[in-house]
mmCIF file of C-alpha atoms and ligand atoms in Angstrom:
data_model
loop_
_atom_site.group_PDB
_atom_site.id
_atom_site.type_symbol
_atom_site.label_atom_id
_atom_site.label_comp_id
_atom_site.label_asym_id
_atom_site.label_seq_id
_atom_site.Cartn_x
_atom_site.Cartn_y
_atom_site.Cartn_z
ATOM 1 C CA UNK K 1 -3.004 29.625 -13.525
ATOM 2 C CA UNK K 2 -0.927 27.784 -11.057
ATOM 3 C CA UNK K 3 -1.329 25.412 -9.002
ATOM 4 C CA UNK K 4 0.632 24.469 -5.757
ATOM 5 C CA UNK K 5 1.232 20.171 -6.018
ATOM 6 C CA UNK K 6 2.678 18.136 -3.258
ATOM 7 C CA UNK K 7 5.350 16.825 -5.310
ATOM 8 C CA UNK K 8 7.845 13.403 -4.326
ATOM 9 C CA UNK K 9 10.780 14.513 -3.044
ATOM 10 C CA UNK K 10 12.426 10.873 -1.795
ATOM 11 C CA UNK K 11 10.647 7.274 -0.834
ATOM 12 C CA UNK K 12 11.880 4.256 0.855
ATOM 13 C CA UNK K 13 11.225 1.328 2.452
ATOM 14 C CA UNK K 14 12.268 -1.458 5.087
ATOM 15 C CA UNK K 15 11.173 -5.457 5.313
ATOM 16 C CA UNK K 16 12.106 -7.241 7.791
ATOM 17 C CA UNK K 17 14.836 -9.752 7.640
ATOM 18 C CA UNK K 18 13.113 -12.792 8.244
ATOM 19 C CA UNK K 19 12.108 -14.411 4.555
ATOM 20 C CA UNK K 20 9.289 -17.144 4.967
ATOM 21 C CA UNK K 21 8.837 -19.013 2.106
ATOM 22 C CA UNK K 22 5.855 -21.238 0.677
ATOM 23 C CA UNK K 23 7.989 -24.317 0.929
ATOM 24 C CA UNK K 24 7.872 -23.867 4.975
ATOM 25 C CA UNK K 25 4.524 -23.038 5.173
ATOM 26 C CA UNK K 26 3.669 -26.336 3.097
ATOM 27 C CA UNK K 27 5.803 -28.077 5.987
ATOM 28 C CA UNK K 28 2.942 -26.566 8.432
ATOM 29 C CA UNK K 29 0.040 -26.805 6.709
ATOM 30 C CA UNK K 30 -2.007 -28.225 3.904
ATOM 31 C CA UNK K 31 -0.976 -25.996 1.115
ATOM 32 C CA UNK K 32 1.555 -26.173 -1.569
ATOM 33 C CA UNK K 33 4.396 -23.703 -3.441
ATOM 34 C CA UNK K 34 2.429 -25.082 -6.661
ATOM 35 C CA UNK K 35 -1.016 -23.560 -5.292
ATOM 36 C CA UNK K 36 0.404 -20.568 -3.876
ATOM 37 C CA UNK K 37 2.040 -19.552 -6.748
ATOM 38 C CA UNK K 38 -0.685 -20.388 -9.169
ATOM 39 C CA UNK K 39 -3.777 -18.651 -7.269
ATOM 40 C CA UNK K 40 -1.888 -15.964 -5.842
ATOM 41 C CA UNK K 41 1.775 -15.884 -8.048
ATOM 42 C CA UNK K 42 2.989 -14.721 -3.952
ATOM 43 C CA UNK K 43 6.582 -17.198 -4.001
ATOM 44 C CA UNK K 44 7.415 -15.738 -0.296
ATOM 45 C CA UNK K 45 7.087 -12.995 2.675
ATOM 46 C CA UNK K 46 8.643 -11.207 5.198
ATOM 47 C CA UNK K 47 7.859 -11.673 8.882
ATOM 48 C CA UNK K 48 8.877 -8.945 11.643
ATOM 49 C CA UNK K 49 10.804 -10.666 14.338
ATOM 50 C CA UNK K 50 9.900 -10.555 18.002
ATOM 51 C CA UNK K 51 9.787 -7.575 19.424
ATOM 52 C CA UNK K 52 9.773 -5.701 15.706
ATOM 53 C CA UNK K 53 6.621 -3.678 15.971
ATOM 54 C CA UNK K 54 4.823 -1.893 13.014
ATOM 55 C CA UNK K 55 6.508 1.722 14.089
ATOM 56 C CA UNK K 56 9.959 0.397 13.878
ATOM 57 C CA UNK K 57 9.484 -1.136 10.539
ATOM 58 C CA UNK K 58 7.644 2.443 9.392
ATOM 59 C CA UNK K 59 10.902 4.307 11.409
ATOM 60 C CA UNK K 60 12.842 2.551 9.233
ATOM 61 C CA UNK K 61 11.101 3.207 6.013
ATOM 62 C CA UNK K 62 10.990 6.610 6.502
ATOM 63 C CA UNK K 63 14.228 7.283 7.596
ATOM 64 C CA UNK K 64 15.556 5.735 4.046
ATOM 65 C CA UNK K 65 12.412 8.194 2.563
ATOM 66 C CA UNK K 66 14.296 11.087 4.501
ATOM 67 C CA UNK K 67 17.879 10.017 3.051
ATOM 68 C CA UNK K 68 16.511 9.513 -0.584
ATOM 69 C CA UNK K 69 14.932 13.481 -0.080
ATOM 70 C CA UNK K 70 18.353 14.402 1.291
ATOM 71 C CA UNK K 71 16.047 16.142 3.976
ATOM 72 C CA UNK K 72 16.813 16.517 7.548
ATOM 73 C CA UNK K 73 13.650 15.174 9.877
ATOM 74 C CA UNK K 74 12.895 18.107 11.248
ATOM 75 C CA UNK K 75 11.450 19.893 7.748
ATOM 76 C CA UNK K 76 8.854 17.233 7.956
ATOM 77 C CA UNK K 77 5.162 19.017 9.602
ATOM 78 C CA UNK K 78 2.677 15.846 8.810
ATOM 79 C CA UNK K 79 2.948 12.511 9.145
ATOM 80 C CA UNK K 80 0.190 10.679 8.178
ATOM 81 C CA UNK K 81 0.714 6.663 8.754
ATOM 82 C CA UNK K 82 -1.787 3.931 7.413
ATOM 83 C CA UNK K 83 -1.852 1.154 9.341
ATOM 84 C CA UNK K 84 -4.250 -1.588 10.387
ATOM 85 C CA UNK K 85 -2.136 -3.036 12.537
ATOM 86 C CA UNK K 86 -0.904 -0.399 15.054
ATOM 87 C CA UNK K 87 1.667 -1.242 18.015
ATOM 88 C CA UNK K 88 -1.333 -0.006 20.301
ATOM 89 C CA UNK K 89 -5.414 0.837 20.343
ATOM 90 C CA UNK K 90 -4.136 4.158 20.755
ATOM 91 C CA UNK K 91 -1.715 6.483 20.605
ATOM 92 C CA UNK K 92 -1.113 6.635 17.187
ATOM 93 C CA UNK K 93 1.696 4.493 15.956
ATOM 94 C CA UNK K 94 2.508 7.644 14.310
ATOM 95 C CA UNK K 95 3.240 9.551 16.880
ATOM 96 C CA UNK K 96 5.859 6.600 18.050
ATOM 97 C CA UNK K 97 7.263 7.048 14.887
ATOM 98 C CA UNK K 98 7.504 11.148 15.344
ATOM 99 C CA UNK K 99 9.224 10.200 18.544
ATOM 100 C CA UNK K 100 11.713 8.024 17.038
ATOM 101 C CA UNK K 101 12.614 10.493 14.483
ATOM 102 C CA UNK K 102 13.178 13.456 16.543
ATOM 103 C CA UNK K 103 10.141 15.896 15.827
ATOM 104 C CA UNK K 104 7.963 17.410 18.033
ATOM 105 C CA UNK K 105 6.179 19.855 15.781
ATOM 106 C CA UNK K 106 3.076 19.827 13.375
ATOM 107 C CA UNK K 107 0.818 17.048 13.411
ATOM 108 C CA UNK K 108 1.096 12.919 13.639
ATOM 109 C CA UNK K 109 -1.903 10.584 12.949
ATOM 110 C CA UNK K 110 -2.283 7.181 11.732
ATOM 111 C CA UNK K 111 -5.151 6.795 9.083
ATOM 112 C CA UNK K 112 -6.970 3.132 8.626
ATOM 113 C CA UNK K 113 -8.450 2.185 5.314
ATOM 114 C CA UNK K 114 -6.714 -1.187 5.221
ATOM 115 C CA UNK K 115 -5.173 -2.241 2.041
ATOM 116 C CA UNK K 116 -6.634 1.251 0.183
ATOM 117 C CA UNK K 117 -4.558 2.515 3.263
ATOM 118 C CA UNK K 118 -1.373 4.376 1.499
ATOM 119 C CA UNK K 119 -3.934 5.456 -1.343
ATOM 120 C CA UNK K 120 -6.086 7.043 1.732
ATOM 121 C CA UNK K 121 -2.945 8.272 3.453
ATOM 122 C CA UNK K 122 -1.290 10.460 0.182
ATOM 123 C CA UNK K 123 -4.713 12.024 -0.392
ATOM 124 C CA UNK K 124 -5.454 13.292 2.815
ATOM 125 C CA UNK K 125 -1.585 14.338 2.954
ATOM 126 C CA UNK K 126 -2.037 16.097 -0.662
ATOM 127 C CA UNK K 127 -5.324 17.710 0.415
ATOM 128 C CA UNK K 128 -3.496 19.540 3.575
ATOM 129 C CA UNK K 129 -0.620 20.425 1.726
ATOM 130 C CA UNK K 130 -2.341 21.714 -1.485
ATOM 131 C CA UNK K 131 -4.493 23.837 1.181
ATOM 132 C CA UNK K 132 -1.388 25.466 2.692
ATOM 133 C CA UNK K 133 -1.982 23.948 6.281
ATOM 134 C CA UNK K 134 1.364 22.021 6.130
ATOM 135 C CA UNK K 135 4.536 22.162 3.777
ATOM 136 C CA UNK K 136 6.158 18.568 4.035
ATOM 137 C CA UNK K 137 4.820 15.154 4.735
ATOM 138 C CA UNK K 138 5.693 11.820 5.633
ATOM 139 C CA UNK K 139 3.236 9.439 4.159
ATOM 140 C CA UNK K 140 3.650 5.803 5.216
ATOM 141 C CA UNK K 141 2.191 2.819 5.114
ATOM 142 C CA UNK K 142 3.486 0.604 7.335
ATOM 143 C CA UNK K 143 1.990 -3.456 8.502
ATOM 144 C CA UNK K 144 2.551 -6.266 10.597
ATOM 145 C CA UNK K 145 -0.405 -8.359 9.244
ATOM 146 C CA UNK K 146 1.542 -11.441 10.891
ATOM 147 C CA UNK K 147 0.051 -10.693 13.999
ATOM 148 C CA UNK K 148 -3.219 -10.910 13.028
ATOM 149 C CA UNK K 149 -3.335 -14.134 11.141
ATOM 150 C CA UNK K 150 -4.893 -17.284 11.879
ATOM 151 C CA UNK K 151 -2.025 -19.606 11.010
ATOM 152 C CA UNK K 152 -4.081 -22.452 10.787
ATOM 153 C CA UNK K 153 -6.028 -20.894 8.045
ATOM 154 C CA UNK K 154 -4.243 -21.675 4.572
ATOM 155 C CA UNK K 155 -7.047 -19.380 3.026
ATOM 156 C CA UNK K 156 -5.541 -16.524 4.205
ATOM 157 C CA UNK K 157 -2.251 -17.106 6.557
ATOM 158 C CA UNK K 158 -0.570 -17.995 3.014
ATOM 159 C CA UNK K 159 -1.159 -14.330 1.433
ATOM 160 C CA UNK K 160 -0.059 -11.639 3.660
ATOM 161 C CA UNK K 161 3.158 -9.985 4.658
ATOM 162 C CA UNK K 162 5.101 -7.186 6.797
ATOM 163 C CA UNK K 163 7.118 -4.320 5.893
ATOM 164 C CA UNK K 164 6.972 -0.669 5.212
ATOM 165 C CA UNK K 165 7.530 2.096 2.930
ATOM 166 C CA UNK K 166 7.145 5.619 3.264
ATOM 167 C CA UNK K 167 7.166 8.723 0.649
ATOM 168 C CA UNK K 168 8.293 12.571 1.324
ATOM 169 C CA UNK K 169 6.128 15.269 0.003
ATOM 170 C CA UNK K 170 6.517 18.675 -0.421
ATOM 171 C CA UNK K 171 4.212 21.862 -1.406
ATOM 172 C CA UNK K 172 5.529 23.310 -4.614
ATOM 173 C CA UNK K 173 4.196 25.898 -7.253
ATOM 174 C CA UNK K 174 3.732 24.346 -10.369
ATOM 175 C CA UNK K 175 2.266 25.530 -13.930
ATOM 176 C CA UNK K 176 -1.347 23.693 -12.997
ATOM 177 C CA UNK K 177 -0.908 21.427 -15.798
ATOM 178 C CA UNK K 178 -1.334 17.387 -16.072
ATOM 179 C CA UNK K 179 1.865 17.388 -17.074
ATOM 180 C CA UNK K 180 3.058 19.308 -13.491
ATOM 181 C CA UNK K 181 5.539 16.853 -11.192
ATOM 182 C CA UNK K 182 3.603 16.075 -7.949
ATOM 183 C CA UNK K 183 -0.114 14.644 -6.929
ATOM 184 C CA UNK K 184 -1.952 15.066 -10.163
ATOM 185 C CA UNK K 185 -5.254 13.086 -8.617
ATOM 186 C CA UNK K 186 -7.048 11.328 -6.264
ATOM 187 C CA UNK K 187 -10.026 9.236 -6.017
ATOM 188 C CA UNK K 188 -11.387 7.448 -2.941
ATOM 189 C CA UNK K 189 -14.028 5.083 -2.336
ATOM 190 C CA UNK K 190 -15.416 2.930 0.261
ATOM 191 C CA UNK K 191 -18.840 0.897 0.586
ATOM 192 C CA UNK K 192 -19.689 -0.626 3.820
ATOM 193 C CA UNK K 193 -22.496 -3.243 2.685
ATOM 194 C CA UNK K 194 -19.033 -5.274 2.344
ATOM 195 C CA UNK K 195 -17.631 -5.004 5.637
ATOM 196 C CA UNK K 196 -17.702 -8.596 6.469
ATOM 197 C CA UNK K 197 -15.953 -9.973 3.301
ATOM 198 C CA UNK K 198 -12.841 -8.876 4.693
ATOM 199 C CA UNK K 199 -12.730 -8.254 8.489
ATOM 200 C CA UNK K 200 -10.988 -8.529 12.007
ATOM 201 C CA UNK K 201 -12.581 -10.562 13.977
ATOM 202 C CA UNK K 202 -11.627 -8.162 17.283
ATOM 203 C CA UNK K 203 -11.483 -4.432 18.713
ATOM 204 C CA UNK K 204 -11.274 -3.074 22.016
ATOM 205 C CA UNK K 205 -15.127 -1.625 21.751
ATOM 206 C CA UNK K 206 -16.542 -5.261 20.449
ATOM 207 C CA UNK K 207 -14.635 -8.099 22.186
ATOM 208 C CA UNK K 208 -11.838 -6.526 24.490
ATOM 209 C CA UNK K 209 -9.068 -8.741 21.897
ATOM 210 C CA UNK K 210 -6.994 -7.706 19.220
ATOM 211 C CA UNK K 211 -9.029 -10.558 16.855
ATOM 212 C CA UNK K 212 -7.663 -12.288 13.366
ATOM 213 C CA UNK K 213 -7.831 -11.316 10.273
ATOM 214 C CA UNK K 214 -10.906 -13.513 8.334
ATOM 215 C CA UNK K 215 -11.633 -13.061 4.925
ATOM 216 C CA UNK K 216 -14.176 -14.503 1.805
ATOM 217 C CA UNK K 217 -11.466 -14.454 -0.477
ATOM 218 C CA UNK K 218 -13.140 -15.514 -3.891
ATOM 219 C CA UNK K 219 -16.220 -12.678 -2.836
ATOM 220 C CA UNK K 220 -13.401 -10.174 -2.655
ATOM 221 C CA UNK K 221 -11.829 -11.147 -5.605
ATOM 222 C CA UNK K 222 -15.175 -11.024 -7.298
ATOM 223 C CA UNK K 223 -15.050 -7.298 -6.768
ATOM 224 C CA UNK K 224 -11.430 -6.220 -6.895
ATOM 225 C CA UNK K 225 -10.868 -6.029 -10.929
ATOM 226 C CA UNK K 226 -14.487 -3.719 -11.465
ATOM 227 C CA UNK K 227 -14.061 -1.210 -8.477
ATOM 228 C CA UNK K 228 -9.833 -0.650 -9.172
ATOM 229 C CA UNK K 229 -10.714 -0.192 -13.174
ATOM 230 C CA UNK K 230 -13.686 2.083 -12.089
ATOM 231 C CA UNK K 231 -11.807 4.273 -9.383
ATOM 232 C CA UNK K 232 -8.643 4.645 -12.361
ATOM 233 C CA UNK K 233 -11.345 5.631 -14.865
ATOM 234 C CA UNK K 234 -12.040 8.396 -12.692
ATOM 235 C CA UNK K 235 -8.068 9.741 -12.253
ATOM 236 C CA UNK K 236 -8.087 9.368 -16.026
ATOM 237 C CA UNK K 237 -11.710 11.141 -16.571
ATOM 238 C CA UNK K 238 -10.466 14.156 -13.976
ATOM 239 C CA UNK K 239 -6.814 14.991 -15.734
ATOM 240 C CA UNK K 240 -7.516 13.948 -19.433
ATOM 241 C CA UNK K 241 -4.865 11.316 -18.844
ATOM 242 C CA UNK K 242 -4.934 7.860 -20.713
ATOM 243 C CA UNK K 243 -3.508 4.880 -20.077
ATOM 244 C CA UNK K 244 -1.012 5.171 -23.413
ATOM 245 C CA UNK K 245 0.550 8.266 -20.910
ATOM 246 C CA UNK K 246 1.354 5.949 -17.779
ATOM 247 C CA UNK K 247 4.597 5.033 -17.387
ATOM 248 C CA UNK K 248 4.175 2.770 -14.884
ATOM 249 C CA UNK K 249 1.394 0.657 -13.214
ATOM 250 C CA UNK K 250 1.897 0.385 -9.141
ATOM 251 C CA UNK K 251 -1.238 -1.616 -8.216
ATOM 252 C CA UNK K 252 -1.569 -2.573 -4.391
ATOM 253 C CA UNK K 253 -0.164 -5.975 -4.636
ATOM 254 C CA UNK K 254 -2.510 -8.624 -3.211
ATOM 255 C CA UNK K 255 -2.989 -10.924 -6.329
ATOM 256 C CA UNK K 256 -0.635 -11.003 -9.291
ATOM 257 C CA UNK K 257 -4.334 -12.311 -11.281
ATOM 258 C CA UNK K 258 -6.051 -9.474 -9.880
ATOM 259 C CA UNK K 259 -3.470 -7.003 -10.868
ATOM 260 C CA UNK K 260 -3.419 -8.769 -14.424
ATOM 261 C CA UNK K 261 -6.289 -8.405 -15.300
ATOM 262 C CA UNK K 262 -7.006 -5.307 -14.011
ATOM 263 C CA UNK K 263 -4.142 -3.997 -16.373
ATOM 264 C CA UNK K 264 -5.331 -6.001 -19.287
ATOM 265 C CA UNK K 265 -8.888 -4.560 -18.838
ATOM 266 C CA UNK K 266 -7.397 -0.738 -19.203
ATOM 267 C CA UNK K 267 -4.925 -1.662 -21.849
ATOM 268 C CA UNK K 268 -1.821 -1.451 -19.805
ATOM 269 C CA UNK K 269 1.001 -3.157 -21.420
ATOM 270 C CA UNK K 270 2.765 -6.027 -19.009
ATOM 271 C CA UNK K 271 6.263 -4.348 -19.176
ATOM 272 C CA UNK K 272 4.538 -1.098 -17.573
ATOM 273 C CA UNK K 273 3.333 -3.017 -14.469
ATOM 274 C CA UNK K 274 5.332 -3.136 -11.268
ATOM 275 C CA UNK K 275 5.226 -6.651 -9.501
ATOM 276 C CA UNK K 276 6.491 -7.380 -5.901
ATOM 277 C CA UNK K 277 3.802 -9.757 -4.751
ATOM 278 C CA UNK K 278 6.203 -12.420 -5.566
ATOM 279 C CA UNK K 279 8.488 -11.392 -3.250
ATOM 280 C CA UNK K 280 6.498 -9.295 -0.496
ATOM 281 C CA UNK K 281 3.178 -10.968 -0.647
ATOM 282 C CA UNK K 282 0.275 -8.984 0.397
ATOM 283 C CA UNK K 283 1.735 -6.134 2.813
ATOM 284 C CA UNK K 284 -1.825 -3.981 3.132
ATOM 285 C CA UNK K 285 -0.872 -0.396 2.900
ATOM 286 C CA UNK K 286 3.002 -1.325 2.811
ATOM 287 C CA UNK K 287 2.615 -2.949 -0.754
ATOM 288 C CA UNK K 288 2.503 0.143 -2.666
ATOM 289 C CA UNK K 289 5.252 2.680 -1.555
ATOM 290 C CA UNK K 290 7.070 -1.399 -0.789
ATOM 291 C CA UNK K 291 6.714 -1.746 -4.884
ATOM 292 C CA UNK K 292 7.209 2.012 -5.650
ATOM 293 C CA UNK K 293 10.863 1.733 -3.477
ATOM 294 C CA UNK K 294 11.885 -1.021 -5.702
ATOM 295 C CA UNK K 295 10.927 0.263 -9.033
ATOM 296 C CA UNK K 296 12.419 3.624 -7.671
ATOM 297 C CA UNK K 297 15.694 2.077 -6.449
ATOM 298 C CA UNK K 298 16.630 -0.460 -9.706
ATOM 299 C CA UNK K 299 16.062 2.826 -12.146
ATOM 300 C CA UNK K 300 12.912 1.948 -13.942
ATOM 301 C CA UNK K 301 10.931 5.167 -12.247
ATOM 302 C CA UNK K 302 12.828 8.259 -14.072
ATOM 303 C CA UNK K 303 11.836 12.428 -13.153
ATOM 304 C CA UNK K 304 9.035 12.920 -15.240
ATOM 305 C CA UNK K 305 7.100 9.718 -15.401
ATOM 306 C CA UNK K 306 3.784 9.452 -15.143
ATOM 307 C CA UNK K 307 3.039 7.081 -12.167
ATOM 308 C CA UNK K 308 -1.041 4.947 -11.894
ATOM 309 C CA UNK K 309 -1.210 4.105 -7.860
ATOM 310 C CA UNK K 310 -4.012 1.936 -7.110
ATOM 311 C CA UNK K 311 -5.663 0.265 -4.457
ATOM 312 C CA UNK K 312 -8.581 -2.136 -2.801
ATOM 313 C CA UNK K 313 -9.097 -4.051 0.510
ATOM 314 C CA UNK K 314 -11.527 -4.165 3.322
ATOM 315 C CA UNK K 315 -14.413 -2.243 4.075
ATOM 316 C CA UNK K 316 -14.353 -2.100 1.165
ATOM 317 C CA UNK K 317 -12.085 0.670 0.322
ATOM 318 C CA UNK K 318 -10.960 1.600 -2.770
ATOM 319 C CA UNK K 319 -8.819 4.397 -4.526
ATOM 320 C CA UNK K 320 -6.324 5.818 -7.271
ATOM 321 C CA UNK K 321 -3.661 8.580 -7.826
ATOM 322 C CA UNK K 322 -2.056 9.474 -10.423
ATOM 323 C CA UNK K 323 1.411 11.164 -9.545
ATOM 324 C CA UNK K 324 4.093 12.515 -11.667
ATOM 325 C CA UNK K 325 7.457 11.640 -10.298
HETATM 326 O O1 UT7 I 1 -5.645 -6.943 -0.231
HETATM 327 C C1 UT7 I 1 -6.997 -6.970 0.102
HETATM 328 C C2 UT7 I 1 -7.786 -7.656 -0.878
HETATM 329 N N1 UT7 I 1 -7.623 -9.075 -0.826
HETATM 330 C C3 UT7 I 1 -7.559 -9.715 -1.975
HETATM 331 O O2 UT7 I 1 -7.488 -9.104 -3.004
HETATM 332 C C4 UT7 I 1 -7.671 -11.216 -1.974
HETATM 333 C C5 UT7 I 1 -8.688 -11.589 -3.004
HETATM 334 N N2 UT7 I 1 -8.861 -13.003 -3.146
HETATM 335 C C6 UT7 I 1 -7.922 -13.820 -3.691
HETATM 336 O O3 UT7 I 1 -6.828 -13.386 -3.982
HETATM 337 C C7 UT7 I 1 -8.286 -15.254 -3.942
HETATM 338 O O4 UT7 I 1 -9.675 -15.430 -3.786
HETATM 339 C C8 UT7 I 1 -7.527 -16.255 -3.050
HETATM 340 C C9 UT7 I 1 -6.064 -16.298 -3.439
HETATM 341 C C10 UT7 I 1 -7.668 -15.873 -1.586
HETATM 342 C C11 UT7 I 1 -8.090 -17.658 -3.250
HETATM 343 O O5 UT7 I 1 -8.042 -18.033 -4.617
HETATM 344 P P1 UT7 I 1 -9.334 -18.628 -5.325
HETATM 345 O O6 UT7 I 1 -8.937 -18.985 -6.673
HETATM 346 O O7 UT7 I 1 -10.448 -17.629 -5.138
HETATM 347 O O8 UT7 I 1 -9.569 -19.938 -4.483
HETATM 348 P P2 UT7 I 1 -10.846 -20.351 -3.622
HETATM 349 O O9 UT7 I 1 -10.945 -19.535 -2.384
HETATM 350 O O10 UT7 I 1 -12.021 -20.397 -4.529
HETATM 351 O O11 UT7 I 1 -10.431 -21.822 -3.217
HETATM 352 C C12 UT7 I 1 -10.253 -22.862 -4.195
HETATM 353 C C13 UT7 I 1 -9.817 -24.121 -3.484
HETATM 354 C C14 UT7 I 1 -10.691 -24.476 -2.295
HETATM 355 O O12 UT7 I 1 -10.853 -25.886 -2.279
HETATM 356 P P3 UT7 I 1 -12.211 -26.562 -2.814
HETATM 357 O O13 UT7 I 1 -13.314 -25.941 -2.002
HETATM 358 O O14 UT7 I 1 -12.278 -26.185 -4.269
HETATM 359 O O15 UT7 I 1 -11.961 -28.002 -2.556
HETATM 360 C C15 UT7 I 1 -9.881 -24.052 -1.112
HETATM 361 O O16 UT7 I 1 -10.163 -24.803 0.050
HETATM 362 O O17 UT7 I 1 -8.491 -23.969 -2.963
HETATM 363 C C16 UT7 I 1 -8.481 -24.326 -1.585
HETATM 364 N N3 UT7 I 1 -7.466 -23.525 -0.906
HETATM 365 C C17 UT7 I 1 -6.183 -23.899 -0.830
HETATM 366 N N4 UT7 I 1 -5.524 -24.969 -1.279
HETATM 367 C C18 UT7 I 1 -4.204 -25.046 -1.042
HETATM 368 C C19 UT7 I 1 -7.624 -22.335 -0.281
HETATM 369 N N5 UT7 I 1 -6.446 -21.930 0.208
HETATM 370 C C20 UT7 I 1 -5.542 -22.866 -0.121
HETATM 371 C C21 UT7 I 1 -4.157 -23.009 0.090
HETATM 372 N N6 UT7 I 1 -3.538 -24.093 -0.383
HETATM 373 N N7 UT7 I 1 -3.433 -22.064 0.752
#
């Protein structure tokens, strides 16, 4: 029986030029490269510039996505952007991002699950395409968590960072096996008794500001390494698929610990792990198609492999995919 897959057809990605290292932000506050590093293995960030909103850094991203699919713009139907940190309340960054590349057909939203965001974004994009309702998708997840920091807080301004990276997807008819190219699986979570561990602390319905990011960082990181190993269990349990067949791990980078011992804990072998926290810091729902570009663009992702996606952040969310490239 076969089985129609939304299958990876180009990514990219964009970070904006600015480089902010932990050696500055030691110069502004009381924090050091040595702590940083140690608690969080995150060496430095990019920070948009002025003016350098969220949908030009996703524009960017998926224009590159576009170029990698050798695909004009206008085959694209869906766009699906995850964001938590839109240019407005509303419209839809996404539709600003339609705008700038030329379509006005099919549908534009942005989708908000915070860090889980990309996760969130290439299911929902996978479910309409597997259904028929669309053929091609954008999938982005694009962040400039900058705005939204409290700089004077070194228990959080030190982690985050902005960029973008965005994924092309296309309906195809495959044999239905685990070993088709495309979406294999998805599994999202979310439980709200946690909403306060990581939070905004504005909206337009609550205070009428835009807020700043707060967060209980050791309550989160009490959570992260059960709820990602539990949620990849799943994508393993639902295709048969073991960790010996991943080719490569593409965690959500917030932590290089977290992500350590979350591979550890599911017998993933270091070498098979994909690491840009180092260099991007914590971009939300940028980190993953950020990592996937990189590991894409240096040759280590071939046709064929078998890809883990994971992801966990506020709410909290949570979610996996496995996706053969
Ligand atoms: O992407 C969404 C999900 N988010 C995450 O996954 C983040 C999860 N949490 C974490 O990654 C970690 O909890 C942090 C990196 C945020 C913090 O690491 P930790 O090992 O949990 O440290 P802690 O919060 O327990 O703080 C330890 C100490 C504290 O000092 P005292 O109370 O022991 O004297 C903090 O005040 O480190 C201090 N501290 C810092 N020191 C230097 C906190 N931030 C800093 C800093 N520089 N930037």
């Amino acid at each position: 029986m076969t089985a129609i897959r939304s299958v990876v057809l180009g990514c990219g990605s964009y970070l904006p030029e600015r480089i902010l290292t932990n050696a500055e932000l030691a110069s502004r506050i009381d924090t050091s490269d040595e702590w940083i590093v140690q608690r969080t293995g995150i060496r430095e960030r990019h920070v948009a510039a002025e003016g350098e909103f969220t949908s030009h850094l996703a524009i960017k991203a998926a224009r590159a996505a576009l170029h990698h699919a050798r695909l004009d713009a206008q085959a694209i139907d869906l766009i699906v952007l995850a964001t938590s940190t839109p240019d407005n309340t509303f419209p839809a960054t996404a539709v600003a991002v339609q705008e700038g590349l030329g379509i006005n057909h099919g549908a534009a939203f942005d989708l908000q699950a915070v860090c889980s965001g990309f996760v969130f974004a290439l299911a929902t994009a996978d479910s309409f395409l597997r259904a028929g309702t669309y053929k091609r998708a954008l999938v982005i997840g694009a962040e400039t968590f900058s705005r939204i920091l409290d700089w004077n807080d070194r228990g959080t301004c030190v982690l985050f960072g902005d960029g973008a990276g965005a994924v092309v997807l296309e309906a195809q008819t495959e044999p239905g096996k685990s070993s088709d190219r495309g979406v294999l699986t998805t599994h999202l979570r979310s439980d709200g008794r946690h909403k306060s561990k990581l939070y905004v602390d504005g909206g337009p319905s609550s205070t009428q500001t835009v807020g700043l990011l707060r967060m209980e960082g050791r309550e989160v990181f009490k959570h992260a390494v059960g709820m990602i190993t539990d949620v990849i269990v799943d994508a393993f349990n639902a295709t048969g698929l073991t960790a010996d067949d991943i080719d490569w791990f593409i965690p959500h980078q917030a932590n290089k610990r977290i992500i350590d011992a979350s591979a550890h804990k599911l017998h993933i072998a270091p070498q098979k792990v994909v690491l840009t926290v180092d260099l991007h810091g914590n971009t939300s729902a940028a980190s993953i198609p950020l990592a996937l570009a990189v590991a894409v663009k240096d040759g280590r992702v071939k046709k064929g492999d078998l890809l883990l996606l994971e992801a966990m952040g506020g709410g909290f969310t949570w979610g996996s995919a496995l996706v053969r490239w």
